[in-house]
């Protein structure tokens, strides 16, 4: 099973996040290859920026859902997002200062890509279950009170 398949097997139950997450992973892998291939800094800088912006967009949506669902794991999950962004920024700073190399490509693999894989499989899967449960409870409540039927009629 490839990484993209594993990502799509885990749902956060937020359609935009579920669609964007495989793209983030793909962008990170392209960035790692660019670092490994010693691409010029302007190209790398653009890729680092693109990855950072997409990650921030995804994390904001996840955190919004955590707050709305009153997710008990929100503090740790949000802290994990900040750690990811710090690690990515640190690798970007090293790359800008010293140039791309194999060691930075390995850091991207272990500290960013590998971390993101585990994060999605564990923390995002938990958030997905929380979101799904909230939606199902909301639907059940509305069905039991007749609110859905009366709003359609």
PDB file of N, CA, C and O in Angstrom, residues 97-129:
ATOM      1  N   UNK A  97      20.964  28.744   4.661  1.00  0.00           N
ATOM      2  CA  UNK A  97      22.285  29.130   5.159  1.00  0.00           C
ATOM      3  C   UNK A  97      23.412  28.289   4.562  1.00  0.00           C
ATOM      4  O   UNK A  97      24.459  28.811   4.194  1.00  0.00           O
ATOM      5  N   UNK A  98      23.185  26.978   4.452  1.00  0.00           N
ATOM      6  CA  UNK A  98      24.272  26.063   4.079  1.00  0.00           C
ATOM      7  C   UNK A  98      24.091  25.404   2.720  1.00  0.00           C
ATOM      8  O   UNK A  98      24.976  24.683   2.274  1.00  0.00           O
ATOM      9  N   UNK A  99      22.937  25.601   2.115  1.00  0.00           N
ATOM     10  CA  UNK A  99      22.651  24.946   0.845  1.00  0.00           C
ATOM     11  C   UNK A  99      22.067  23.559   1.070  1.00  0.00           C
ATOM     12  O   UNK A  99      22.175  22.992   2.155  1.00  0.00           O
ATOM     13  N   UNK A 100      21.443  23.027   0.041  1.00  0.00           N
ATOM     14  CA  UNK A 100      20.817  21.702   0.160  1.00  0.00           C
ATOM     15  C   UNK A 100      21.878  20.604   0.183  1.00  0.00           C
ATOM     16  O   UNK A 100      22.944  20.751  -0.405  1.00  0.00           O
ATOM     17  N   UNK A 101      21.564  19.531   0.889  1.00  0.00           N
ATOM     18  CA  UNK A 101      22.461  18.368   0.889  1.00  0.00           C
ATOM     19  C   UNK A 101      21.692  17.125   1.320  1.00  0.00           C
ATOM     20  O   UNK A 101      20.514  17.205   1.675  1.00  0.00           O
ATOM     21  N   UNK A 102      22.375  16.006   1.283  1.00  0.00           N
ATOM     22  CA  UNK A 102      21.751  14.725   1.611  1.00  0.00           C
ATOM     23  C   UNK A 102      21.243  14.714   3.056  1.00  0.00           C
ATOM     24  O   UNK A 102      20.144  14.212   3.331  1.00  0.00           O
ATOM     25  N   UNK A 103      22.000  15.290   3.976  1.00  0.00           N
ATOM     26  CA  UNK A 103      21.592  15.296   5.386  1.00  0.00           C
ATOM     27  C   UNK A 103      20.271  16.043   5.574  1.00  0.00           C
ATOM     28  O   UNK A 103      19.396  15.593   6.327  1.00  0.00           O
ATOM     29  N   UNK A 104      20.105  17.164   4.869  1.00  0.00           N
ATOM     30  CA  UNK A 104      18.835  17.899   4.972  1.00  0.00           C
ATOM     31  C   UNK A 104      17.688  17.099   4.349  1.00  0.00           C
ATOM     32  O   UNK A 104      16.573  17.125   4.862  1.00  0.00           O
ATOM     33  N   UNK A 105      17.969  16.408   3.266  1.00  0.00           N
ATOM     34  CA  UNK A 105      16.938  15.562   2.653  1.00  0.00           C
ATOM     35  C   UNK A 105      16.526  14.458   3.630  1.00  0.00           C
ATOM     36  O   UNK A 105      15.337  14.139   3.746  1.00  0.00           O
ATOM     37  N   UNK A 106      17.495  13.923   4.367  1.00  0.00           N
ATOM     38  CA  UNK A 106      17.175  12.906   5.375  1.00  0.00           C
ATOM     39  C   UNK A 106      16.380  13.512   6.528  1.00  0.00           C
ATOM     40  O   UNK A 106      15.456  12.881   7.047  1.00  0.00           O
ATOM     41  N   UNK A 107      16.740  14.737   6.933  1.00  0.00           N
ATOM     42  CA  UNK A 107      15.976  15.413   7.984  1.00  0.00           C
ATOM     43  C   UNK A 107      14.530  15.640   7.543  1.00  0.00           C
ATOM     44  O   UNK A 107      13.596  15.467   8.335  1.00  0.00           O
ATOM     45  N   UNK A 108      14.351  16.034   6.286  1.00  0.00           N
ATOM     46  CA  UNK A 108      12.984  16.198   5.767  1.00  0.00           C
ATOM     47  C   UNK A 108      12.223  14.884   5.855  1.00  0.00           C
ATOM     48  O   UNK A 108      11.048  14.863   6.239  1.00  0.00           O
ATOM     49  N   UNK A 109      12.881  13.790   5.503  1.00  0.00           N
ATOM     50  CA  UNK A 109      12.227  12.472   5.536  1.00  0.00           C
ATOM     51  C   UNK A 109      11.854  12.093   6.964  1.00  0.00           C
ATOM     52  O   UNK A 109      10.728  11.690   7.233  1.00  0.00           O
ATOM     53  N   UNK A 110      12.784  12.234   7.895  1.00  0.00           N
ATOM     54  CA  UNK A 110      12.516  11.738   9.252  1.00  0.00           C
ATOM     55  C   UNK A 110      11.726  12.729  10.099  1.00  0.00           C
ATOM     56  O   UNK A 110      10.773  12.341  10.777  1.00  0.00           O
ATOM     57  N   UNK A 111      12.087  14.000  10.071  1.00  0.00           N
ATOM     58  CA  UNK A 111      11.467  14.978  10.969  1.00  0.00           C
ATOM     59  C   UNK A 111      10.177  15.571  10.437  1.00  0.00           C
ATOM     60  O   UNK A 111       9.390  16.109  11.206  1.00  0.00           O
ATOM     61  N   UNK A 112       9.965  15.487   9.134  1.00  0.00           N
ATOM     62  CA  UNK A 112       8.794  16.138   8.556  1.00  0.00           C
ATOM     63  C   UNK A 112       7.871  15.118   7.883  1.00  0.00           C
ATOM     64  O   UNK A 112       6.723  14.962   8.282  1.00  0.00           O
ATOM     65  N   UNK A 113       8.361  14.403   6.886  1.00  0.00           N
ATOM     66  CA  UNK A 113       7.498  13.473   6.143  1.00  0.00           C
ATOM     67  C   UNK A 113       7.092  12.286   7.018  1.00  0.00           C
ATOM     68  O   UNK A 113       5.906  11.944   7.102  1.00  0.00           O
ATOM     69  N   UNK A 114       8.055  11.675   7.683  1.00  0.00           N
ATOM     70  CA  UNK A 114       7.742  10.544   8.558  1.00  0.00           C
ATOM     71  C   UNK A 114       6.843  10.962   9.712  1.00  0.00           C
ATOM     72  O   UNK A 114       5.889  10.268  10.068  1.00  0.00           O
ATOM     73  N   UNK A 115       7.153  12.132  10.277  1.00  0.00           N
ATOM     74  CA  UNK A 115       6.335  12.651  11.364  1.00  0.00           C
ATOM     75  C   UNK A 115       4.904  12.866  10.888  1.00  0.00           C
ATOM     76  O   UNK A 115       3.945  12.511  11.578  1.00  0.00           O
ATOM     77  N   UNK A 116       4.747  13.470   9.704  1.00  0.00           N
ATOM     78  CA  UNK A 116       3.420  13.769   9.182  1.00  0.00           C
ATOM     79  C   UNK A 116       2.620  12.488   8.939  1.00  0.00           C
ATOM     80  O   UNK A 116       1.420  12.430   9.201  1.00  0.00           O
ATOM     81  N   UNK A 117       3.293  11.463   8.472  1.00  0.00           N
ATOM     82  CA  UNK A 117       2.633  10.170   8.256  1.00  0.00           C
ATOM     83  C   UNK A 117       2.069   9.641   9.568  1.00  0.00           C
ATOM     84  O   UNK A 117       0.892   9.257   9.647  1.00  0.00           O
ATOM     85  N   UNK A 118       2.896   9.624  10.608  1.00  0.00           N
ATOM     86  CA  UNK A 118       2.435   9.135  11.912  1.00  0.00           C
ATOM     87  C   UNK A 118       1.351  10.031  12.496  1.00  0.00           C
ATOM     88  O   UNK A 118       0.367   9.547  13.055  1.00  0.00           O
ATOM     89  N   UNK A 119       1.527  11.334  12.364  1.00  0.00           N
ATOM     90  CA  UNK A 119       0.549  12.297  12.873  1.00  0.00           C
ATOM     91  C   UNK A 119      -0.830  12.044  12.248  1.00  0.00           C
ATOM     92  O   UNK A 119      -1.842  12.015  12.938  1.00  0.00           O
ATOM     93  N   UNK A 120      -0.838  11.853  10.954  1.00  0.00           N
ATOM     94  CA  UNK A 120      -2.116  11.644  10.262  1.00  0.00           C
ATOM     95  C   UNK A 120      -2.746  10.322  10.679  1.00  0.00           C
ATOM     96  O   UNK A 120      -3.944  10.259  10.957  1.00  0.00           O
ATOM     97  N   UNK A 121      -1.931   9.298  10.752  1.00  0.00           N
ATOM     98  CA  UNK A 121      -2.418   7.964  11.078  1.00  0.00           C
ATOM     99  C   UNK A 121      -2.962   7.885  12.508  1.00  0.00           C
ATOM    100  O   UNK A 121      -3.900   7.138  12.779  1.00  0.00           O
ATOM    101  N   UNK A 122      -2.399   8.688  13.417  1.00  0.00           N
ATOM    102  CA  UNK A 122      -2.793   8.597  14.822  1.00  0.00           C
ATOM    103  C   UNK A 122      -3.687   9.771  15.235  1.00  0.00           C
ATOM    104  O   UNK A 122      -4.857   9.587  15.578  1.00  0.00           O
ATOM    105  N   UNK A 123      -3.155  10.981  15.202  1.00  0.00           N
ATOM    106  CA  UNK A 123      -3.899  12.137  15.714  1.00  0.00           C
ATOM    107  C   UNK A 123      -5.062  12.528  14.794  1.00  0.00           C
ATOM    108  O   UNK A 123      -6.153  12.819  15.275  1.00  0.00           O
ATOM    109  N   UNK A 124      -4.821  12.563  13.495  1.00  0.00           N
ATOM    110  CA  UNK A 124      -5.900  12.942  12.582  1.00  0.00           C
ATOM    111  C   UNK A 124      -6.988  11.877  12.542  1.00  0.00           C
ATOM    112  O   UNK A 124      -8.158  12.198  12.389  1.00  0.00           O
ATOM    113  N   UNK A 125      -6.600  10.612  12.670  1.00  0.00           N
ATOM    114  CA  UNK A 125      -7.609   9.549  12.714  1.00  0.00           C
ATOM    115  C   UNK A 125      -8.498   9.728  13.938  1.00  0.00           C
ATOM    116  O   UNK A 125      -9.725   9.569  13.861  1.00  0.00           O
ATOM    117  N   UNK A 126      -7.898  10.096  15.069  1.00  0.00           N
ATOM    118  CA  UNK A 126      -8.674  10.336  16.284  1.00  0.00           C
ATOM    119  C   UNK A 126      -9.617  11.525  16.100  1.00  0.00           C
ATOM    120  O   UNK A 126     -10.793  11.458  16.468  1.00  0.00           O
ATOM    121  N   UNK A 127      -9.104  12.605  15.518  1.00  0.00           N
ATOM    122  CA  UNK A 127      -9.958  13.763  15.241  1.00  0.00           C
ATOM    123  C   UNK A 127     -11.092  13.375  14.302  1.00  0.00           C
ATOM    124  O   UNK A 127     -12.238  13.780  14.506  1.00  0.00           O
ATOM    125  N   UNK A 128     -10.795  12.579  13.302  1.00  0.00           N
ATOM    126  CA  UNK A 128     -11.820  12.136  12.355  1.00  0.00           C
ATOM    127  C   UNK A 128     -12.944  11.375  13.044  1.00  0.00           C
ATOM    128  O   UNK A 128     -14.121  11.560  12.733  1.00  0.00           O
ATOM    129  N   UNK A 129     -12.576  10.529  14.002  1.00  0.00           N
ATOM    130  CA  UNK A 129     -13.603   9.793  14.755  1.00  0.00           C
ATOM    131  C   UNK A 129     -14.452  10.754  15.587  1.00  0.00           C
ATOM    132  O   UNK A 129     -15.670  10.605  15.672  1.00  0.00           O
TER     133      UNK A 129
END
